[in-house]
Every structure is written in structure tokens, then in C-alpha cells.
Short mmCIF file of C-alpha atoms in Angstrom, two decimals:
data_model
loop_
_atom_site.label_atom_id
_atom_site.label_comp_id
_atom_site.label_asym_id
_atom_site.label_seq_id
_atom_site.Cartn_x
_atom_site.Cartn_y
_atom_site.Cartn_z
CA MET A 1 122.15 128.29 100.21
CA ILE A 2 123.64 124.87 100.64
CA PRO A 3 126.37 124.01 98.12
CA SER A 4 125.77 120.92 96.04
CA PHE A 5 127.22 117.71 97.40
CA LYS A 6 130.83 117.14 96.38
CA LYS A 7 132.87 114.13 97.13
CA PHE A 8 135.48 115.60 99.43
CA ASN A 9 133.75 118.54 101.11
CA SER A 10 132.05 116.42 103.70
CA ARG A 11 133.12 114.30 106.62
CA PHE A 12 130.83 111.47 105.63
CA ASN A 13 130.04 109.69 102.38
CA PHE A 14 127.24 110.79 100.08
CA ALA A 15 124.00 109.37 101.50
CA PHE A 16 125.82 108.46 104.74
CA ILE A 17 126.20 104.71 104.12
CA ASP A 18 129.62 103.59 102.87
CA GLU A 19 129.88 102.38 99.29
CA ASN A 20 130.61 98.76 100.15
CA THR A 21 127.47 98.42 102.22
CA LYS A 22 125.43 100.25 99.59
CA ARG A 23 126.57 97.72 97.00
CA GLU A 24 125.50 94.90 99.29
CA ILE A 25 122.06 96.45 99.86
CA ARG A 26 121.70 97.13 96.12
CA ARG A 27 122.43 93.52 95.20
CA LYS A 28 119.89 92.37 97.79
CA LEU A 29 117.31 94.82 96.42
CA LEU A 30 117.77 93.38 92.94
CA LYS A 31 117.27 89.87 94.31
CA ALA A 32 114.18 91.09 96.17
CA ILE A 33 112.76 92.45 92.92
CA CYS A 34 113.47 89.14 91.16
CA LEU A 35 111.62 87.28 93.94
CA PRO A 36 108.49 89.37 94.60
CA GLY A 37 107.38 89.01 98.22
CA TYR A 38 110.41 87.00 99.37
CA GLN A 39 112.31 88.40 102.36
CA VAL A 40 116.02 88.82 101.58
CA PRO A 41 118.33 88.95 104.63
CA TYR A 42 120.74 91.91 104.61
CA SER A 43 123.36 93.55 106.78
CA SER A 44 121.23 96.35 108.30
CA PRO A 45 124.20 98.59 109.21
CA GLU A 46 124.26 100.98 112.15
CA MET A 47 122.50 104.28 111.58
CA PRO A 48 122.31 107.42 113.72
CA ILE A 49 118.82 106.37 114.77
CA ALA A 50 117.86 103.27 116.70
CA ARG A 51 116.73 100.15 114.88
CA GLY A 52 112.96 100.00 114.81
CA TRP A 53 112.59 103.73 114.11
CA GLY A 54 112.72 103.52 110.35
CA THR A 55 116.27 102.29 109.73
CA GLY A 56 115.12 99.72 107.17
CA GLY A 57 113.38 102.35 105.09
CA LEU A 58 116.38 104.62 105.52
CA HIS A 59 118.82 101.93 104.32
CA VAL A 60 116.76 101.42 101.18
CA THR A 61 116.28 105.14 100.57
CA LEU A 62 119.96 105.98 101.04
CA SER A 63 121.09 103.08 98.84
CA VAL A 64 118.93 104.08 95.89
CA ILE A 65 118.89 107.89 96.19
CA GLY A 66 120.87 110.03 93.74
CA LYS A 67 121.60 113.72 93.39
CA ASP A 68 118.63 114.32 91.08
CA ASP A 69 116.00 112.66 93.20
CA VAL A 70 113.15 114.61 94.75
CA PHE A 71 112.48 113.13 98.15
CA LYS A 72 109.25 112.98 100.12
CA ILE A 73 108.66 111.20 103.39
CA ILE A 74 105.41 110.60 105.23
CA ASP A 75 104.57 109.09 108.58
CA GLN A 76 100.99 107.79 108.89
CA GLY A 77 100.09 109.91 105.86
CA SER A 78 101.52 113.11 107.30
CA ASP A 79 104.53 115.07 106.04
CA ALA A 80 104.72 116.90 109.34
CA SER A 81 104.98 114.26 112.05
CA VAL A 82 108.12 113.91 114.13
CA ASN A 83 109.48 110.76 112.50
CA ALA A 84 108.96 112.16 108.99
CA CYS A 85 110.48 115.58 109.77
CA ASN A 86 113.59 114.18 111.38
CA LEU A 87 114.26 111.59 108.70
CA ARG A 88 113.63 114.21 106.00
CA ASP A 89 116.17 116.54 107.62
CA PHE A 90 118.66 113.71 107.88
CA VAL A 91 118.30 112.58 104.27
CA HIS A 92 118.54 116.19 103.11
CA ARG A 93 121.65 116.81 105.16
CA VAL A 94 123.52 113.76 103.85
CA THR A 95 122.47 114.05 100.18
CA HIS A 96 121.41 117.71 99.60
CA CYS A 97 118.54 116.33 97.55
CA ARG A 98 115.47 118.40 96.87
CA VAL A 99 112.65 117.54 99.25
CA THR A 100 108.96 118.09 98.72
CA PHE A 101 105.52 117.56 100.23
CA ASP A 102 103.97 117.15 96.79
CA THR A 103 103.29 113.46 96.14
CA HIS A 104 103.22 113.99 92.39
CA ALA A 105 106.56 115.85 92.25
CA ALA A 106 108.48 113.28 94.28
CA THR A 107 110.59 110.58 92.61
CA LEU A 108 111.39 108.73 95.82
CA ILE A 109 108.89 108.50 98.68
CA GLN A 110 109.58 106.90 102.03
CA THR A 111 106.55 106.00 104.06
CA ARG A 112 105.54 104.69 107.43
CA HIS A 113 102.21 102.85 107.47
CA ARG A 114 100.41 104.53 104.53
CA ILE A 115 100.38 104.57 100.75
CA PRO A 116 99.70 108.10 99.47
CA GLU A 117 96.08 108.71 98.50
CA GLU A 118 97.26 110.09 95.15
CA GLN A 119 98.09 107.50 92.51
CA LEU A 120 101.82 106.91 91.94
CA ASN A 121 103.27 106.66 88.43
CA ASP A 122 105.99 104.57 86.83
CA GLY A 123 108.74 107.07 87.59
CA GLN A 124 108.23 106.80 91.33
CA ILE A 125 109.53 104.46 94.03
CA LEU A 126 107.75 103.96 97.34
CA VAL A 127 109.91 102.76 100.25
CA PHE A 128 108.14 101.27 103.27
CA GLN A 129 109.44 101.20 106.82
CA VAL A 130 108.54 97.75 108.07
CA PRO A 131 108.43 96.79 111.76
CA GLN A 132 107.67 93.06 111.31
CA PRO A 133 108.28 91.61 107.85
CA GLU A 134 107.22 88.05 108.69
CA PRO A 135 103.48 87.49 108.13
CA LEU A 136 103.72 83.99 109.63
CA ARG A 137 105.25 85.13 112.92
CA ALA A 138 101.87 85.10 114.66
CA VAL A 139 101.46 81.40 113.85
CA GLU A 140 105.09 80.26 114.09
CA ARG A 141 107.68 81.56 116.51
CA TYR A 142 110.90 80.28 114.90
CA GLU A 143 112.58 81.88 111.90
CA THR A 144 114.01 78.56 110.65
CA LYS A 145 110.48 77.16 110.56
CA THR A 146 108.87 80.16 108.84
CA ARG A 147 111.65 80.07 106.24
CA GLU A 148 110.84 76.44 105.55
CA MET A 149 107.15 77.23 105.36
CA HIS A 150 107.83 79.97 102.80
CA GLY A 151 110.20 77.69 100.90
CA GLU A 152 107.59 74.98 100.62
CA ALA A 153 104.68 77.42 100.19
CA ASP A 154 103.17 75.69 103.22
CA TYR A 155 100.66 78.27 104.33
CA ALA A 156 98.06 75.98 105.91
CA ARG A 157 98.53 77.42 109.39
CA MET A 158 98.04 80.95 108.09
CA TRP A 159 94.73 79.99 106.52
CA VAL A 160 93.68 78.19 109.70
CA SER A 161 94.42 81.28 111.78
CA LEU A 162 92.28 83.43 109.46
CA TYR A 163 89.53 80.83 109.66
CA GLU A 164 89.73 80.71 113.47
CA ALA A 165 89.49 84.50 113.63
CA PHE A 166 86.31 84.25 111.60
CA VAL A 167 84.87 81.52 113.81
CA ARG A 168 85.65 83.44 117.00
CA TYR A 169 84.84 86.98 116.00
CA GLY A 170 82.72 86.70 112.87
CA ASP A 171 85.32 88.40 110.67
CA ILE A 172 89.00 88.33 109.77
CA MET A 173 90.27 90.69 112.44
CA GLN A 174 93.60 91.73 110.89
CA GLY A 175 93.32 95.52 110.46
CA ALA A 176 96.70 97.01 109.61
CA GLY A 177 99.20 94.82 107.77
CA TYR A 178 96.65 92.54 106.13
CA PRO A 179 98.52 89.51 104.66
CA VAL A 180 98.70 89.33 100.87
CA MET A 181 99.72 86.69 98.33
CA VAL A 182 102.33 88.08 95.93
CA ASN A 183 102.65 86.70 92.42
CA GLY A 184 100.81 83.56 93.51
CA ARG A 185 103.82 82.34 95.47
CA TYR A 186 104.79 84.16 98.68
CA ILE A 187 102.56 85.39 101.48
CA MET A 188 103.85 88.81 102.43
CA SER A 189 103.17 91.39 105.11
CA PRO A 190 102.50 94.75 103.44
CA SER A 191 103.76 96.57 106.59
CA PRO A 192 101.05 98.04 108.85
CA ILE A 193 99.21 99.95 106.15
CA PRO A 194 95.41 100.08 106.60
CA ARG A 195 93.30 97.72 104.53
CA TRP A 196 92.33 100.81 102.55
CA ASP A 197 95.79 100.82 100.93
CA VAL A 198 96.23 97.11 100.32
CA PRO A 199 94.44 96.92 96.91
CA ASN A 200 96.81 99.62 95.61
CA LEU A 201 99.71 97.15 95.73
CA HIS A 202 98.09 95.10 92.97
CA GLN A 203 99.24 95.78 89.38
CA SER A 204 100.59 99.23 90.21
CA ASP A 205 102.76 101.40 87.96
CA CYS A 206 105.33 102.22 90.62
CA LEU A 207 107.94 100.08 92.35
CA TYR A 208 107.44 99.15 96.02
CA LEU A 209 110.48 98.47 98.19
CA PHE A 210 110.26 97.33 101.81
CA GLY A 211 112.99 97.64 104.45
CA ALA A 212 112.83 96.09 107.91
CA GLY A 213 115.94 97.34 109.71
CA ARG A 214 115.50 95.72 113.10
CA GLU A 215 114.57 92.37 111.54
CA LYS A 216 117.25 92.75 108.82
CA ARG A 217 115.02 91.92 105.85
CA LEU A 218 114.37 93.54 102.46
CA TYR A 219 111.55 92.73 100.05
CA ALA A 220 109.88 94.22 97.04
CA ILE A 221 106.85 94.27 94.78
CA PRO A 222 107.71 95.18 91.17
CA PRO A 223 105.18 97.09 89.06
CA HIS A 224 102.39 95.08 87.40
CA THR A 225 102.56 92.23 89.88
CA ASP A 226 99.55 90.33 91.19
CA VAL A 227 99.01 91.09 94.88
CA VAL A 228 95.91 89.44 96.31
CA PRO A 229 94.70 89.91 99.90
CA LEU A 230 94.01 86.55 101.57
CA GLU A 231 90.28 85.81 101.57
CA PHE A 232 87.89 82.88 101.46
CA ASP A 233 85.27 82.11 98.84
CA ASP A 234 82.53 83.14 101.25
CA VAL A 235 84.41 85.58 103.51
CA LYS A 236 85.83 88.37 101.40
CA PHE A 237 88.47 90.99 102.03
CA ARG A 238 86.94 94.41 102.74
CA ILE A 239 88.48 97.83 103.20
CA GLU A 240 87.57 100.28 105.96
CA GLN A 241 84.16 101.81 105.46
CA PHE A 242 83.42 105.41 106.35
CA PRO A 243 79.67 105.46 105.71
CA GLY A 244 78.35 108.99 105.42
CA ILE A 245 81.51 110.44 106.94
CA ARG A 246 82.99 113.62 105.48
CA CYS A 247 86.26 115.37 106.22
CA SER A 248 85.64 118.37 108.50
CA LEU A 249 88.25 120.51 106.72
CA SER A 250 87.53 119.75 103.07
CA GLY A 251 83.93 118.58 103.30
CA THR A 252 84.56 115.58 101.11
CA GLY A 253 84.96 111.84 101.58
CA GLY A 254 86.40 108.97 99.63
CA ALA A 255 89.76 109.02 101.39
CA PHE A 256 91.19 107.34 104.49
CA MET A 257 90.05 109.29 107.57
CA ASP A 258 91.61 110.15 110.94
CA GLU A 259 89.52 110.71 114.05
CA LEU A 260 90.65 113.86 115.85
CA TYR A 261 89.50 114.19 119.48
CA ASN A 262 89.16 117.44 121.41
CA ASP A 263 89.33 117.94 125.18
CA LEU A 264 85.65 117.18 125.62
CA GLY A 265 86.03 113.79 123.99
CA HIS A 266 84.16 114.76 120.88
CA PHE A 267 85.79 113.79 117.62
CA ARG A 268 85.69 114.88 114.02
CA HIS A 269 87.06 113.27 110.90
CA VAL A 270 89.94 114.62 108.85
CA ILE A 271 91.54 113.14 105.74
CA ASN A 272 94.68 111.31 106.83
CA ASP A 273 96.94 112.07 103.85
CA SER A 274 98.20 115.60 104.52
CA ASP A 275 99.31 116.38 100.96
CA PHE A 276 96.00 115.12 99.54
CA LEU A 277 94.14 117.26 102.05
CA ASP A 278 96.26 120.33 101.25
CA LYS A 279 95.52 119.96 97.56
CA LEU A 280 91.80 119.61 98.26
CA VAL A 281 91.66 122.64 100.56
CA GLU A 282 94.18 125.02 99.00
CA HIS A 283 94.05 124.18 95.31
CA LYS A 284 90.38 123.14 95.22
CA THR A 285 91.34 120.17 93.05
CA ARG A 286 91.00 116.49 93.75
CA PRO A 287 94.22 114.72 92.74
CA GLN A 288 94.01 111.55 90.67
CA GLN A 289 93.36 108.72 93.12
CA TRP A 290 94.14 105.03 92.71
CA SER A 291 91.60 103.00 90.85
CA ASN A 292 90.52 99.78 92.52
CA LYS A 293 87.11 98.19 92.90
CA TYR A 294 87.00 98.70 96.67
CA LEU A 295 87.64 102.44 96.42
CA GLN A 296 85.25 102.70 93.50
CA GLN A 297 82.51 101.27 95.68
CA VAL A 298 83.19 103.90 98.34
CA LEU A 299 83.20 106.71 95.78
CA ASP A 300 79.97 105.45 94.20
CA GLU A 301 78.31 105.36 97.61
CA MET A 302 79.56 108.90 98.32
CA ASN A 303 78.32 110.27 95.01
CA ALA A 304 74.93 108.65 95.56
CA ASN A 305 74.51 110.63 98.82
CA PRO A 306 76.10 114.01 98.07
CA ASP A 307 74.15 115.98 100.69
CA LEU A 308 75.46 114.33 103.84
CA GLU A 309 77.04 116.69 106.34
CA SER A 310 80.32 115.87 108.03
CA MET B 1 145.75 95.73 83.88
CA THR B 2 143.57 98.81 83.71
CA ARG B 3 142.67 100.82 86.75
CA GLU B 4 139.60 102.86 85.86
CA THR B 5 140.17 106.49 86.74
CA SER B 6 137.19 108.12 85.04
CA TYR B 7 134.66 105.97 86.90
CA ASP B 8 133.08 107.62 89.93
CA GLU B 9 132.37 104.82 92.35
CA ILE B 10 129.75 106.88 94.20
CA PHE B 11 127.66 108.69 91.62
CA ASP B 12 128.23 106.57 88.51
CA ALA B 13 127.54 103.42 90.50
CA GLN B 14 124.35 104.95 91.90
CA ALA B 15 123.08 106.14 88.51
CA HIS B 16 123.81 102.80 86.87
CA PHE B 17 122.28 100.84 89.74
CA ARG B 18 119.07 102.84 89.38
CA LEU B 19 118.94 101.97 85.68
CA ILE B 20 119.63 98.29 86.39
CA MET B 21 116.94 98.28 89.07
CA ASP B 22 114.50 99.99 86.71
CA SER B 23 115.17 97.37 84.03
CA MET B 24 114.95 94.55 86.58
CA ALA B 25 111.61 95.83 87.91
CA ARG B 26 110.31 96.27 84.35
CA PRO B 27 111.62 93.36 82.26
CA GLY B 28 111.58 94.30 78.61
CA LYS B 29 112.48 97.91 79.31
CA LEU B 30 115.81 98.77 77.71
CA ASN B 31 117.96 101.26 79.60
CA VAL B 32 121.25 102.74 78.42
CA LEU B 33 124.26 102.74 80.76
CA ASN B 34 126.41 105.54 79.47
CA GLY B 35 128.24 108.63 80.53
CA VAL B 36 131.47 106.89 81.44
CA SER B 37 134.27 105.95 79.08
CA VAL B 38 135.63 102.87 80.80
CA GLN B 39 138.09 100.61 79.00
CA PRO B 40 137.12 97.02 79.73
CA PRO B 41 139.23 94.20 78.32
CA GLY B 42 138.21 92.81 74.93
CA SER B 43 135.23 90.44 74.77
CA LEU B 44 133.43 92.32 77.55
CA ASN B 45 130.72 94.80 76.60
CA ARG B 46 131.15 98.20 78.17
CA ALA B 47 127.70 97.94 79.79
CA SER B 48 128.70 94.57 81.29
CA ALA B 49 131.81 96.17 82.74
CA LEU B 50 129.70 98.99 84.19
CA ILE B 51 127.34 96.44 85.78
CA GLY B 52 130.36 94.78 87.38
CA LEU B 53 131.75 98.10 88.59
CA ALA B 54 128.37 99.06 90.05
CA LEU B 55 127.57 95.84 91.88
CA LEU B 56 130.77 93.91 92.62
CA ASN B 57 132.83 94.29 95.76
CA ALA B 58 135.00 92.17 98.03
CA ASP B 59 131.97 90.27 99.37
CA VAL B 60 131.16 88.56 96.08
CA SER B 61 132.88 86.52 93.41
CA PHE B 62 132.59 86.41 89.64
CA PHE B 63 133.23 84.06 86.74
CA ALA B 64 134.17 85.07 83.20
CA ALA B 65 133.62 82.53 80.44
CA GLN B 66 135.98 84.07 77.90
CA ASN B 67 139.21 85.97 78.30
CA ALA B 68 139.02 85.02 81.97
CA ASP B 69 142.50 86.24 82.89
CA ALA B 70 142.07 89.78 81.56
CA ILE B 71 138.54 90.18 82.91
CA GLY B 72 139.61 88.67 86.22
CA THR B 73 142.46 91.14 86.58
CA TYR B 74 140.21 94.01 85.54
CA PHE B 75 137.47 93.36 88.09
CA THR B 76 139.87 92.41 90.85
CA ALA B 77 141.81 95.63 90.37
CA ASN B 78 138.73 97.84 90.20
CA THR B 79 136.29 96.23 92.61
CA ALA B 80 138.35 93.95 94.90
CA SER B 81 135.99 91.15 93.88
CA ARG B 82 137.56 87.75 93.30
CA PRO B 83 137.31 85.17 90.50
CA ALA B 84 135.61 81.87 91.26
CA PRO B 85 134.49 78.74 89.37
CA ALA B 86 131.12 79.00 87.63
CA ALA B 87 129.44 76.79 90.21
CA GLU B 88 130.40 79.12 93.06
CA ALA B 89 130.38 82.59 91.49
CA ASP B 90 127.81 85.24 92.39
CA PHE B 91 128.15 86.95 89.03
CA LEU B 92 128.71 85.14 85.73
CA PHE B 93 129.89 87.10 82.73
CA LEU B 94 129.00 85.11 79.61
CA GLN B 95 129.02 85.65 75.86
CA GLY B 96 125.75 85.38 73.97
CA LEU B 97 127.23 82.96 71.43
CA ASP B 98 128.96 80.78 74.03
CA HIS B 99 128.21 77.21 74.85
CA PRO B 100 125.86 77.38 77.87
CA GLN B 101 128.15 75.29 80.07
CA GLY B 102 128.88 78.08 82.58
CA LEU B 103 125.19 78.84 82.91
CA GLU B 104 124.34 75.19 83.56
CA GLN B 105 126.61 75.19 86.60
CA ALA B 106 125.45 78.53 88.04
CA LYS B 107 124.08 78.68 91.58
CA SER B 108 120.28 78.72 91.69
CA GLY B 109 119.85 79.12 95.44
CA THR B 110 117.98 76.92 97.88
CA LEU B 111 114.29 76.81 98.72
CA THR B 112 114.90 78.47 102.08
CA TYR B 113 117.35 81.01 100.63
CA PRO B 114 116.61 81.44 96.90
CA ASP B 115 118.43 84.79 96.98
CA THR B 116 121.79 82.99 97.21
CA SER B 117 121.69 82.40 93.47
CA ALA B 118 123.86 83.97 90.76
CA PHE B 119 123.40 86.98 88.55
CA ILE B 120 124.10 86.21 84.90
CA VAL B 121 125.45 89.01 82.68
CA ILE B 122 125.32 88.06 79.00
CA ASP B 123 127.00 90.05 76.22
CA VAL B 124 124.96 90.13 73.02
CA ALA B 125 125.40 92.14 69.84
CA HIS B 126 122.19 94.09 69.69
CA LEU B 127 119.02 94.67 71.73
CA SER B 128 115.99 96.42 70.33
CA LEU B 129 112.28 96.86 70.87
CA THR B 130 111.66 97.08 67.12
CA ARG B 131 112.55 94.53 64.53
CA ASP B 132 113.79 96.85 61.79
CA GLN B 133 116.74 98.16 63.80
CA ILE B 134 118.54 94.82 63.58
CA THR B 135 119.92 93.24 60.46
CA GLY B 136 120.91 89.61 60.26
CA PRO B 137 119.78 86.71 62.39
CA MET B 138 117.97 87.54 65.57
CA LEU B 139 115.73 86.08 68.23
CA GLN B 140 112.37 87.39 69.29
CA LEU B 141 111.71 87.22 73.04
CA GLN B 142 108.26 87.56 74.48
CA LEU B 143 108.43 88.31 78.19
CA SER B 144 105.60 88.04 80.67
CA GLY B 145 105.37 88.01 84.43
CA PRO B 146 105.88 90.44 87.33
CA GLY B 147 106.95 93.87 86.08
CA VAL B 148 105.47 93.37 82.63
CA ASP B 149 102.08 94.84 81.77
CA GLY B 150 100.71 91.98 79.71
CA GLN B 151 103.47 91.01 77.29
CA GLN B 152 106.64 92.69 76.08
CA THR B 153 108.49 91.79 72.90
CA VAL B 154 112.25 92.32 72.55
CA PHE B 155 114.54 91.51 69.62
CA VAL B 156 118.03 90.21 70.31
CA ALA B 157 120.92 89.67 67.92
CA GLY B 158 124.04 87.72 68.82
CA LEU B 159 122.39 85.36 71.27
CA ASN B 160 122.58 81.60 71.19
CA ASP B 161 119.25 79.78 71.31
CA ALA B 162 120.82 77.07 73.46
CA LEU B 163 121.68 79.65 76.11
CA LEU B 164 118.02 80.65 76.39
CA THR B 165 116.93 77.02 76.58
CA THR B 166 119.37 76.50 79.45
CA LEU B 167 118.14 79.69 81.11
CA ARG B 168 114.58 78.44 80.95
CA GLU B 169 115.60 75.08 82.41
CA LYS B 170 117.41 76.87 85.24
CA ASN B 171 114.33 78.92 86.05
CA VAL B 172 111.70 76.23 85.74
CA GLU B 173 111.56 75.55 89.47
CA TYR B 174 110.65 79.00 90.69
CA PRO B 175 111.66 80.38 93.23
CA LEU B 176 114.95 78.63 92.42
CA GLY B 177 116.76 80.10 89.45
CA VAL B 178 119.12 82.77 88.16
CA ASP B 179 118.53 86.40 87.26
CA SER B 180 120.00 87.59 84.00
CA ILE B 181 120.99 90.89 82.49
CA LEU B 182 121.65 91.09 78.73
CA THR B 183 123.90 93.90 77.51
CA ASP B 184 124.58 94.98 73.94
CA GLN B 185 127.32 96.87 72.15
CA ASN B 186 125.39 100.16 72.34
CA ASP B 187 125.36 100.06 76.17
CA ARG B 188 121.73 98.97 76.37
CA ILE B 189 120.62 96.50 79.03
CA LEU B 190 117.68 94.12 79.27
CA CYS B 191 116.84 92.19 82.43
CA ILE B 192 115.16 88.80 82.66
CA PRO B 193 114.48 88.05 86.34
CA ARG B 194 113.64 84.45 87.17
CA SER B 195 110.06 85.46 87.97
CA ASN B 196 109.50 86.10 84.26
CA ARG B 197 108.55 83.60 81.60
CA PHE B 198 109.70 84.05 78.04
CA VAL B 199 108.85 82.59 74.66
CA VAL B 200 111.50 82.50 71.93
CA GLY B 201 110.89 82.81 68.23
CA GLY B 202 113.69 82.77 65.64
CA LEU B 203 113.62 85.28 62.77
#
């Protein structure tokens, strides 16, 4: 039994980061919320893990977390991968907060590269670990220039690059981290989440916070904010399609799938979100998923062909 | 000079920050900052003092429109923050019935760094989501924008119409602008980030 966290029984501060730096990060988070999609520079203090391994998400988590929070962390949809386990242990050790795998029970969720399959509600905060916060970096190398482009909402080169991808390859090739327009003003990188998750950023109930530790940037999407994936009138944004594919463990579809390979090179599909899969397999219930038109299309297609084998 | 002894700079600051963040992410949602009996100088709402204690430190400066000496000493003693003129301060503590002069001068950031703008903390008499809880003259605010599902109506007593007009003028060139937090005498807070638009009706 671990005693509850008291001020003076530990050799480090509650939630590891010192109070001065927390205040700085908190002020920047408020500014980020006031400017949806805008990247706020921040101090990105030293952490016991290297920058680029989730420090940005950790800074945000540790600056907002309180004693009553229930913490969940996922890495590529899984509660059990190395990055998630180690960061969960760390956050638990420095805050003594309750931790959970249950998406619905969590009040604060840190994530790497996925949004949970289960819909989040207005009492929850989702914190993203972001490797590259600048969506324009592929078309402009210099930070001073991209800042100007954002300031002037000069996104012509971004549109040209999408157009060129279409001309060369017949489609917009961006898979993970599909660029989005937030609140009609800033183009933002949603961190490398699959296209499957991108529509869930639009008009959500929960608050999204993004931390890029190595690049020293914070940004946010408040609830009920317009988030539109970049698309053309005649070339539309699409999510990943899994036509006729069923999860080999739960026998169902309509969720983002992993391909698992065996030694012979054969592969099978498994639902990527581990908590969603657990609930399907163990509790025989399908948790409430997000509602967006792209997912609805997939579910309609699945329900029209219920007999397909995995 | 009052040194706050009952304020816990770790856990009270965290709890209050979460409430401020919740209100900022959901404009029109009133949250109550309570649980601590701080003794701010006169002419500063307790919730405004708690906002200062939660967010100020030596890295930022503040401006107080009224009773500047007492408020200046209070925040300097408790947060190590420093007073500054309105045009340079990161936090402005204003009174709802004041002349909007301080607000006119507040920093609104630059196009490349719009986050270098000021936070405005405004003391009003009463905030409410329903009209019948306020007696006397009041303003009706209709908020819309990011964080608001459709529209949200809030009733405010003890707020100068001119202050809101100035606030709207400050925020007309989004993303430039200021982000405001209104506090009332019952420790409630209401946030109006610059991303929101509001319509005012007098009652």
C-alpha cells in the first residue's frame, strides 16, 4: 500500500516538475486553448527520459494532473507497450494517482499516435505526444518562415504540396498526421494519428492538448471546435478502409486494425485499441464509439455484409 | 502586507488551474474557485486573487487598475511577480465598473507570436446562467465560438458596457487579442477567450 502523496515525504515535488515551471506551462496551455491550433513555444524542461520519447506529453500531463485524477496512457492504442508502461509507472510514482486501462473511467489520458476507439466525454482530457508539431515543415525548412506563414494564414504552399501529391500518385499520400484546419484559421498537425482518428477531433466533447517536447511547442483543440481535414472539392479526405476485414480475436470490424505477422509471413487482423478489444472479448459489449460520417460509412458497410469471415 | 499561509501552492494552484482551464476551454461554463480562505486586499475579488496565486510567478508581470499599491504588495509578496504598466503587463486586474483605459493599452501579441498577449482578470459583482438570480441592472452575454456548443448565454451584474466594447475592439483582429476571465463576489469565474465572439444585450 503506497501512502498518499504528502508535501514533505518525498525527495521531489508532486508530479516531478517544480512549481515555477508548472505555472509557466499552465499559462502557455491557457494561451494554447485561446488560440486553437496555434503552436505556443514553452520551456520544455529536462525530464528523466530523453526528449523525443514523450516528454511533451509528460510535461502537459504532469502540469495538469491532480491527486484525484485517474490516469490512462496508451501507445499506438495499447496500454501494454513499453513506452506506455514506463510512463505510466513514472506518473504513478511521482503523483500516486490511480491508473487504469479503462478508457471510460479515466479523467486524463495520455496517448501516442491514437485516439481511443471509445468516445470521450466532457470530463476527460486527451494529451498527445507530438514528434513534429509543424505541419508546414515539409514545405518550408525555416521556423521563422513557417511562423510568418501561420501568422499571415499563407498556406498556398501546403495546398500545392497536396495537389502535387495527387498529380504524382493519384491521391493525397499523407497517412498518419493528416493536416487539419482548426477553427478556420490555423493549419495544424494532429500528431501521427491514423486518418481513422482525424474526424474525431471535430466538435468533440473532450479537450485535446498536444505537447511536443523536443520541438518545445504546446497546442490545443478545445471542445466543440471545427477541425476540418484539408481536402479539395473533387479530391476528398478518406479514412482507412478495411473492406471485409474482421478482427481475429473478437470477430468484429468497424475499428482500426493492426496486422499481426507470424513466422511464416502470414498475417491476421486484430483491433488496435487494446481496451476496446478487451471490452469486446471479455465483457461481450461494444463500447460507445465516436460518431462521424466516415466511421458510419464503415459500420454501414459492415452491417450490410454480416457473414464475412475474418 | 499579507503573506498567505493557508494557500497551498502545489495542490490549491493545481485544482484552481484545472477549473480555470475548464472554463477557458468551455466559455460560458461557470466554475467556482473555493476551498481556500485567502485575504486579498480590498477591491480585489477572492477568485481574482486565487487566479493570481495560481498563475503568477517571477517570470510575469501584472497591472492593477485600482488600489494598485496594496494589490502590488500582495502579489509581489505571495508570487514574486512584479508590477508593470498596463501596456507591458502579462496580467491585468481590472474592475468591472472601471473606465476601460487599462484594457485599451493591454498587449495583444504579434501575428507571429499572438501568445505574447495579456490575460485580463475583471472583477464583477455577479455571474449567473439564469436571469432570476440577479437583481438590478445586468448585461446579457451571448457567447459563441470554439468551446461553445452553439450558443451560451450568461448574465453579468456589475460590468461596464464600455469595457465589453473595448474588449471586442481588442479581439477584432483574431488571432491578435486578449483573453479575459471574469470573477464575481461568490468566487465564480467565466472565461472569454479571444477566439470567442459575444453579443451584449442590456436588461
